[in-house]
mmCIF file of C-alpha atoms in Angstrom:
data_model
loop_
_atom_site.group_PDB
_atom_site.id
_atom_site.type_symbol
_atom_site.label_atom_id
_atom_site.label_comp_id
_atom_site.label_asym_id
_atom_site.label_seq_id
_atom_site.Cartn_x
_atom_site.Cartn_y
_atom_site.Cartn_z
ATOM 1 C CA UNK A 1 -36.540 25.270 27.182
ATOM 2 C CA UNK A 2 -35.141 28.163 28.776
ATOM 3 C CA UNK A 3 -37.620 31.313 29.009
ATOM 4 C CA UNK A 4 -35.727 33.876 27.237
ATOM 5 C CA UNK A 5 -38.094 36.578 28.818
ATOM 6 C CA UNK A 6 -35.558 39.013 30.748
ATOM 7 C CA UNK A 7 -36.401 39.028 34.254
ATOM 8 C CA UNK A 8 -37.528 42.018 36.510
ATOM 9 C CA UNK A 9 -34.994 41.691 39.061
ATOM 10 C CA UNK A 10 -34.738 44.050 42.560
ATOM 11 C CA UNK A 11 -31.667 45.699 43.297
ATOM 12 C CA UNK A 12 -31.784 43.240 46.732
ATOM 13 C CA UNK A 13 -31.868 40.290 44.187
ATOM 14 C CA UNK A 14 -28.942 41.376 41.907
ATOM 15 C CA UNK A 15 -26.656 41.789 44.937
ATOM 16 C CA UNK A 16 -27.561 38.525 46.103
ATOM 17 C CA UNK A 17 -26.915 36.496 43.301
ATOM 18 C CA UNK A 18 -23.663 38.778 42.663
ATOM 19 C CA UNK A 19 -22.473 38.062 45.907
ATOM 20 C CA UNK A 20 -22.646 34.187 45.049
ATOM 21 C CA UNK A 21 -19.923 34.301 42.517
ATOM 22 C CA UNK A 22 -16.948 32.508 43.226
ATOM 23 C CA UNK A 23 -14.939 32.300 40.032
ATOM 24 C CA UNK A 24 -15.837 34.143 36.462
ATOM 25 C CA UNK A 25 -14.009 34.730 33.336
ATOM 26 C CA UNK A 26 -14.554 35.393 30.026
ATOM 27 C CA UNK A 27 -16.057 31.784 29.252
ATOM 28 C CA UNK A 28 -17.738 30.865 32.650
ATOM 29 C CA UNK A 29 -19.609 31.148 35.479
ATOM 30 C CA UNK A 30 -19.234 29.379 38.725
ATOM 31 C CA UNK A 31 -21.627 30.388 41.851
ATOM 32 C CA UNK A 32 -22.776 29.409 45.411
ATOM 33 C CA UNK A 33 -26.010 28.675 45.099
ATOM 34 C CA UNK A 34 -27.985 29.223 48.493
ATOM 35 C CA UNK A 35 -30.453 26.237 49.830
ATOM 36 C CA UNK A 36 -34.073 27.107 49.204
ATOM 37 C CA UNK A 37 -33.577 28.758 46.027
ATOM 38 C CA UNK A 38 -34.509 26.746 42.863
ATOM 39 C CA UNK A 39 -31.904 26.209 39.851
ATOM 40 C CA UNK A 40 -34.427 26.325 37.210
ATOM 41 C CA UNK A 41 -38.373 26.202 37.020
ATOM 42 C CA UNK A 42 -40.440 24.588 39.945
ATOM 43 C CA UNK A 43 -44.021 25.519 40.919
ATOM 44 C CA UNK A 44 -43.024 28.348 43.783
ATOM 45 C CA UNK A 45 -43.585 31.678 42.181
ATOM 46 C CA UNK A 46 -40.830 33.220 42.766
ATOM 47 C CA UNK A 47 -37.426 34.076 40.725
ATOM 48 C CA UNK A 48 -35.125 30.834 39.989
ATOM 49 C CA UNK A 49 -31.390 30.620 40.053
ATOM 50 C CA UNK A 50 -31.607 30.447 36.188
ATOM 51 C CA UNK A 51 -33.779 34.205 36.328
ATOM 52 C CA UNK A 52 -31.487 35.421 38.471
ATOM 53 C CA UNK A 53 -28.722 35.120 35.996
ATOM 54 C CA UNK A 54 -30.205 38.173 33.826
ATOM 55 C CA UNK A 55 -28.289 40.139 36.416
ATOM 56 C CA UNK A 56 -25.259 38.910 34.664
ATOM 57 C CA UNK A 57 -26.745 40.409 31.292
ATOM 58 C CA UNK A 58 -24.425 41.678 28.652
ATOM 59 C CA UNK A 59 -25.237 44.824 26.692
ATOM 60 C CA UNK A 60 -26.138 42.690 23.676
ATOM 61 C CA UNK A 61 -29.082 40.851 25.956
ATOM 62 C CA UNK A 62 -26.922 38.221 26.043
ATOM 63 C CA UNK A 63 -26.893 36.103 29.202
ATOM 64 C CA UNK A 64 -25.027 33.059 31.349
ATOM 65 C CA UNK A 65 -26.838 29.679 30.820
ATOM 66 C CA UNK A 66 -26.966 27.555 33.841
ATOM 67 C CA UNK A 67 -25.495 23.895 32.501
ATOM 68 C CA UNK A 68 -26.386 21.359 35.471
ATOM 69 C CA UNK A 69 -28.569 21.785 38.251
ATOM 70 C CA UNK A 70 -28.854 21.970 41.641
ATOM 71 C CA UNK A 71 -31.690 20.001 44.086
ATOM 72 C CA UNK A 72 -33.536 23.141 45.310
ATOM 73 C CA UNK A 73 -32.643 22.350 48.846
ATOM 74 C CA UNK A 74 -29.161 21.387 47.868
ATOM 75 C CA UNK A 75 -26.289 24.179 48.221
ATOM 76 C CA UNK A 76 -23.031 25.041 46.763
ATOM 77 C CA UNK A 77 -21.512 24.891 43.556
ATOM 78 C CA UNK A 78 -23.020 25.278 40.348
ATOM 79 C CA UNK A 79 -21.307 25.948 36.855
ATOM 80 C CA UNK A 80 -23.034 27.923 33.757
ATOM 81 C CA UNK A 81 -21.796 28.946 30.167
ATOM 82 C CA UNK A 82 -21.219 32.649 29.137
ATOM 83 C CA UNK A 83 -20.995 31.929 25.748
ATOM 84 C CA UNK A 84 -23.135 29.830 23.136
ATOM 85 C CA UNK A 85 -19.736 28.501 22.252
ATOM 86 C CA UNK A 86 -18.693 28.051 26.018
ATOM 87 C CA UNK A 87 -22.286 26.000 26.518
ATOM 88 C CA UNK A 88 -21.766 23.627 24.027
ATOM 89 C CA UNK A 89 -18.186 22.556 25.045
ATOM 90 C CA UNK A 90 -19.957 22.019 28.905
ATOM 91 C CA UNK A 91 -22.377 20.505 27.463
ATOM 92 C CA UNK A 92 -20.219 17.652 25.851
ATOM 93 C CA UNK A 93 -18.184 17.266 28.074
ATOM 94 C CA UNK A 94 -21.271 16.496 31.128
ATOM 95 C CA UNK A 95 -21.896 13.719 28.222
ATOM 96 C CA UNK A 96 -18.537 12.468 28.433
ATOM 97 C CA UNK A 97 -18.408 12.428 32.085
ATOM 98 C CA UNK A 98 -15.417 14.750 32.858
ATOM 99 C CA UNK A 99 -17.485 16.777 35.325
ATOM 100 C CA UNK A 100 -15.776 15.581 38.755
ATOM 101 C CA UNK A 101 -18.636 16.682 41.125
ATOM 102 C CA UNK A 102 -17.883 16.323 45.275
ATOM 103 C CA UNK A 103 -20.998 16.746 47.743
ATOM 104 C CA UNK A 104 -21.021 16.156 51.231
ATOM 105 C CA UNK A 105 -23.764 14.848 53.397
ATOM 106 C CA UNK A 106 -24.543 14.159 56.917
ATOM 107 C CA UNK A 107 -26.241 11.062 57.658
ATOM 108 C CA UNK A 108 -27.458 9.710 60.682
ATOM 109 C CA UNK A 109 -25.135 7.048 61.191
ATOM 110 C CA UNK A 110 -21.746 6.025 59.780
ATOM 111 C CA UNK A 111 -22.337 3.819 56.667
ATOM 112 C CA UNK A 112 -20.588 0.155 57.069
ATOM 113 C CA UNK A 113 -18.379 -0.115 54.955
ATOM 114 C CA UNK A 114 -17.006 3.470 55.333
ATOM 115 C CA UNK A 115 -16.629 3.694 52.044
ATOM 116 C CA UNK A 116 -18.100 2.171 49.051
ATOM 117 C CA UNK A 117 -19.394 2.127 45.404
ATOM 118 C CA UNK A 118 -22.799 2.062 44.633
ATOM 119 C CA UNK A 119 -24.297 0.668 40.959
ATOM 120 C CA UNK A 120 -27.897 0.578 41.194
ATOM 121 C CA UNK A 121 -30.168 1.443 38.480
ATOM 122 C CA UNK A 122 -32.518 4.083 39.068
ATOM 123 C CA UNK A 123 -36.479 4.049 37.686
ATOM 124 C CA UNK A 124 -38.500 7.919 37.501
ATOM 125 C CA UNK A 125 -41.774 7.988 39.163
ATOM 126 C CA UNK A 126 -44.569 10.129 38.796
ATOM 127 C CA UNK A 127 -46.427 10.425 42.043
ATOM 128 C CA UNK A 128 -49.220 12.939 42.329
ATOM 129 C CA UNK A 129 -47.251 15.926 41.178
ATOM 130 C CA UNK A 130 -43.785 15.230 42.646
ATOM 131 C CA UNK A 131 -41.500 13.198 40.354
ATOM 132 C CA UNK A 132 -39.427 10.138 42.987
ATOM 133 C CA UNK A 133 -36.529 8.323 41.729
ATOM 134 C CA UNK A 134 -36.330 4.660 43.005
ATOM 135 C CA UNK A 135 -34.122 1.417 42.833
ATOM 136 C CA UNK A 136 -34.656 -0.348 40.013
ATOM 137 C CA UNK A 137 -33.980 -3.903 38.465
ATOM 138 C CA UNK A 138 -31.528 -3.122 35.451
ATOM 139 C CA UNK A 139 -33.794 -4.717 33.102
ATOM 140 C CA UNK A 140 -37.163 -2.546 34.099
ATOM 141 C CA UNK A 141 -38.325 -0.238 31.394
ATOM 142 C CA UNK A 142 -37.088 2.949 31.884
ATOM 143 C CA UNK A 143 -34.213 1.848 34.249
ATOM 144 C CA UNK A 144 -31.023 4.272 34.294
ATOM 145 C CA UNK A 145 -27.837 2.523 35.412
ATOM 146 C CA UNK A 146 -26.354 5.256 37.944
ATOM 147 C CA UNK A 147 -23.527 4.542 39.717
ATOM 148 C CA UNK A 148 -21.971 7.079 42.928
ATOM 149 C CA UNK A 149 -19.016 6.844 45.298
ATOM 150 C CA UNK A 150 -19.406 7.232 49.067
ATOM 151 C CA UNK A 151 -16.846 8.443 51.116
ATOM 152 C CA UNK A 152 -17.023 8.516 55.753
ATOM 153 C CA UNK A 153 -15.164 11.307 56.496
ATOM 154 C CA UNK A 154 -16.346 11.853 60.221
ATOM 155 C CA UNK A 155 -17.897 9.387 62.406
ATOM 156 C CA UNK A 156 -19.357 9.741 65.808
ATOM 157 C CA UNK A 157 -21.763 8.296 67.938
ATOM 158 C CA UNK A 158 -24.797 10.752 66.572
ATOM 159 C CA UNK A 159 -24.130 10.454 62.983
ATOM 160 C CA UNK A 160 -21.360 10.582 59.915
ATOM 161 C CA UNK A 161 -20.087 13.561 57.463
ATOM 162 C CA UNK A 162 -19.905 11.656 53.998
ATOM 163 C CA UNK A 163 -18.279 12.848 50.801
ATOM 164 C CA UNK A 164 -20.168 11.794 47.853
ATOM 165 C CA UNK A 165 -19.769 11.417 44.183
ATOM 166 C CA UNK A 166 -21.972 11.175 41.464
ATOM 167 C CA UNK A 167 -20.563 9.040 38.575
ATOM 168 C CA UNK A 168 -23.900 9.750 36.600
ATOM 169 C CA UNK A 169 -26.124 12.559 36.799
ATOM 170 C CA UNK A 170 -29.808 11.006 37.506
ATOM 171 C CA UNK A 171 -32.326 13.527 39.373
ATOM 172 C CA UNK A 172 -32.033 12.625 43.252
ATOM 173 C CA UNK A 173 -28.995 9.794 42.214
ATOM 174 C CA UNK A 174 -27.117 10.265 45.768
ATOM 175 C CA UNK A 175 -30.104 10.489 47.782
ATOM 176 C CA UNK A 176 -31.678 7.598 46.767
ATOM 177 C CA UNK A 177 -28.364 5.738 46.456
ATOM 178 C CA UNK A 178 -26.956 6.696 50.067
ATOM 179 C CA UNK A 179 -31.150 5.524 51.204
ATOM 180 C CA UNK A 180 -30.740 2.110 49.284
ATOM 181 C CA UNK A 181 -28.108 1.089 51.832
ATOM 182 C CA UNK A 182 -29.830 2.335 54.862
ATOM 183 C CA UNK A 183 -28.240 6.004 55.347
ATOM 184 C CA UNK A 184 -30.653 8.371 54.385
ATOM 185 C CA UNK A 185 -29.787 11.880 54.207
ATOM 186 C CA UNK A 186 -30.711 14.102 57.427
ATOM 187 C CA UNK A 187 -33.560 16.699 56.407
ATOM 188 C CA UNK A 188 -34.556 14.263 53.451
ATOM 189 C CA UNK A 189 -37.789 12.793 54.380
ATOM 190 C CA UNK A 190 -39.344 12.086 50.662
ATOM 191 C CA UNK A 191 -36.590 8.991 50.858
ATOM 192 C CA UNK A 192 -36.420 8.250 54.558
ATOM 193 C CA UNK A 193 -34.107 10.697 56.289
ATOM 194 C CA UNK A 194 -33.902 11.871 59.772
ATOM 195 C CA UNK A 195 -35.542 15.045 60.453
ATOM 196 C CA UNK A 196 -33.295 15.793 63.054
ATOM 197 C CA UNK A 197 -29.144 14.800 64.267
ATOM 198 C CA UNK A 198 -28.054 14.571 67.678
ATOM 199 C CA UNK A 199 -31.513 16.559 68.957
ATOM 200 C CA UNK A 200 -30.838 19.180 67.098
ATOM 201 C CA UNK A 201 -33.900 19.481 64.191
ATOM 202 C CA UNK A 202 -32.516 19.491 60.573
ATOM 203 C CA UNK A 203 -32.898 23.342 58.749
ATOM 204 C CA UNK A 204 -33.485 21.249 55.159
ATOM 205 C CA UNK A 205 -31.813 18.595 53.432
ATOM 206 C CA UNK A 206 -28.058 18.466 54.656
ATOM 207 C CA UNK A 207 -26.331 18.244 51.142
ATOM 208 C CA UNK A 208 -24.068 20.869 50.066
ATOM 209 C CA UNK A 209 -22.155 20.524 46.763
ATOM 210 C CA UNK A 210 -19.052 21.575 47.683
ATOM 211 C CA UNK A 211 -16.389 20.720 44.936
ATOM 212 C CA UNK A 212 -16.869 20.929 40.969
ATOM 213 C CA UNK A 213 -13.791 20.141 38.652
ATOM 214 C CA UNK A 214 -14.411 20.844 34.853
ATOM 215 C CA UNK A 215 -12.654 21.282 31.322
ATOM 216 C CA UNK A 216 -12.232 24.953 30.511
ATOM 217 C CA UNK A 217 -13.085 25.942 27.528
ATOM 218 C CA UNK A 218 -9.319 27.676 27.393
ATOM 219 C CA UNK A 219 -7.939 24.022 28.317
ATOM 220 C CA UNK A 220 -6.843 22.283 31.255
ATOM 221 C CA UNK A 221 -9.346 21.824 33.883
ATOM 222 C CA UNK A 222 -10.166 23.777 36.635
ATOM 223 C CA UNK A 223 -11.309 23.308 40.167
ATOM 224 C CA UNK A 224 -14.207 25.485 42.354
ATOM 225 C CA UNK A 225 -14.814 25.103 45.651
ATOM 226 C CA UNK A 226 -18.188 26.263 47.947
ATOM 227 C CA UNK A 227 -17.546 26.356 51.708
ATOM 228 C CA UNK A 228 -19.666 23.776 53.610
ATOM 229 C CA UNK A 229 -22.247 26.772 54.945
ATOM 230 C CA UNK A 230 -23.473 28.085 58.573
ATOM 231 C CA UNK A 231 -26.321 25.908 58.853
ATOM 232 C CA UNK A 232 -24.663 22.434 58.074
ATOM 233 C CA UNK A 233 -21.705 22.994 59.766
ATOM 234 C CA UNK A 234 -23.917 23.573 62.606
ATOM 235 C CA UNK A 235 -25.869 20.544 62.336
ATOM 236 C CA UNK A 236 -22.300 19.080 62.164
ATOM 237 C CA UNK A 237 -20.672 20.562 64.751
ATOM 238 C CA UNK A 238 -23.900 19.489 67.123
ATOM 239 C CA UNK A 239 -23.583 15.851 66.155
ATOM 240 C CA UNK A 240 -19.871 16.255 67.162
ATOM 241 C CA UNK A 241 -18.556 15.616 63.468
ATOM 242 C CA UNK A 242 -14.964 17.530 62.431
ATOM 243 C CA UNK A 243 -13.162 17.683 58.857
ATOM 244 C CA UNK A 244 -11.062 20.301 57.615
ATOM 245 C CA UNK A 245 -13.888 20.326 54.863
ATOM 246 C CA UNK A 246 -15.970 22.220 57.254
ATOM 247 C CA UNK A 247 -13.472 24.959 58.021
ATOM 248 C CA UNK A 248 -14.454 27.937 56.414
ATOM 249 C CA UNK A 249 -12.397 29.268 53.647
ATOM 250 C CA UNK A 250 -11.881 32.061 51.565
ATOM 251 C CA UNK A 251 -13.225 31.160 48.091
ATOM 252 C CA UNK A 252 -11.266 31.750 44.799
ATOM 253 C CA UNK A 253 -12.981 34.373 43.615
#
């Protein structure tokens, strides 16, 4: 349950997490969430994504509600609720499956096919204090059938830019899907990843959720986009992998 608690936020913090915004209205709130920053609890002490949002506090103590989340080392977009009323229409339609969410990833070679479904249950494990997701046989207790798209976008000789999307939401779905076929995602080394691409080392895990398309609570659905950022295109650029997705573009603010 969310902690209700207002948070004591520095000035520093509330430009930060002001600065993220990339589309607001009356209903929503759509921001680009940094890598290293957790969406909501986690055992760092330090303020989450989901404290951060009391900068967004109404007069009435009234705050945005994050409605997905983010891997902590995972960038880019991420979608929460101004309104009670706003949160519950999200909320039904994650169940329904109208969020259309678009990552991309650099692995450390180009997949084969270059593109591809994968439908392979997932199983949560508890290991020491770290919660793993891993294949699973569809009939196993506890299995969840997850299923993801893959996408090559750029190949090279050092690695691949991949576009990825999530047709369920499990915890960890892409990475462990893109590591059950042998492409582990660079900076990802709890599944199997490279630590580095092209001899260049890997700042953290190179996903960055870069498109979200949702049902507005006004109708019709809108789209939100979160420019790849410096560090992966980087990483990119050194492994000698181009895509107009990594141009960097103004976002619809």
């Amino acid at each position: 349950m969310t902690d209700r608690t207002p948070a004591d936020l520095s000035s520093e913090e509330i430009a930060a997490v002001r600065s993220w915004v990339i589309h607001e209205d009356a209903h929503v709130l759509v921001l680009d969430k940094p890598a290293g920053l957790s969406s909501q609890g986690g055992r760092v002490q330090a303020h989450t994504l989901d404290d951060l949002l009391w900068a967004f506090a109404r007069s009435n103590g009234k705050r945005p509600d994050l409605v997905h989340r983010l891997d902590r080392d995972t960038s880019g977009v991420i979608l929460a609720a101004k309104t009670k009323p706003a949160a519950g229409f999200l909320g039904k339609a994650i169940q329904a499956r109208r969020l259309k969410k678009t990552y991309l990833a650099l692995v450390a070679a180009a997949p084969d096919p270059a593109q591809g479904r994968i439908d392979t249950p997932l199983l949560r494990v508890e290991i020491g204090r770290e919660s793993h997701m891993r294949v699973a046989d569809a009939a196993a207790p506890g299995a969840q059938a997850s299923e993801s798209l893959y996408r090559t976008l750029a190949a090279s000789e050092e690695g691949a830019l991949v576009e990825l999307n999530p047709l369920t939401g499990r915890m960890h779905q892409l990475r462990v899907h893109m590591a059950s076929i042998g492409r582990a995602l660079v900076g990802d080394p709890r599944y199997g990843g490279a630590l580095t691409l092209a001899g260049s080392p890997a700042p953290r895990l190179m996903l960055h959720a870069w498109k979200l398309t949702f049902p507005h609570p006004e109708g019709g659905d809108r789209t939100v986009e979160a420019p790849a950022p410096d560090d992966f295109r980087r990483l990119a650029q050194a492994a000698g992998l181009t895509h107009t997705t990594l141009s960097r573009q103004e976002r619809d603010r």
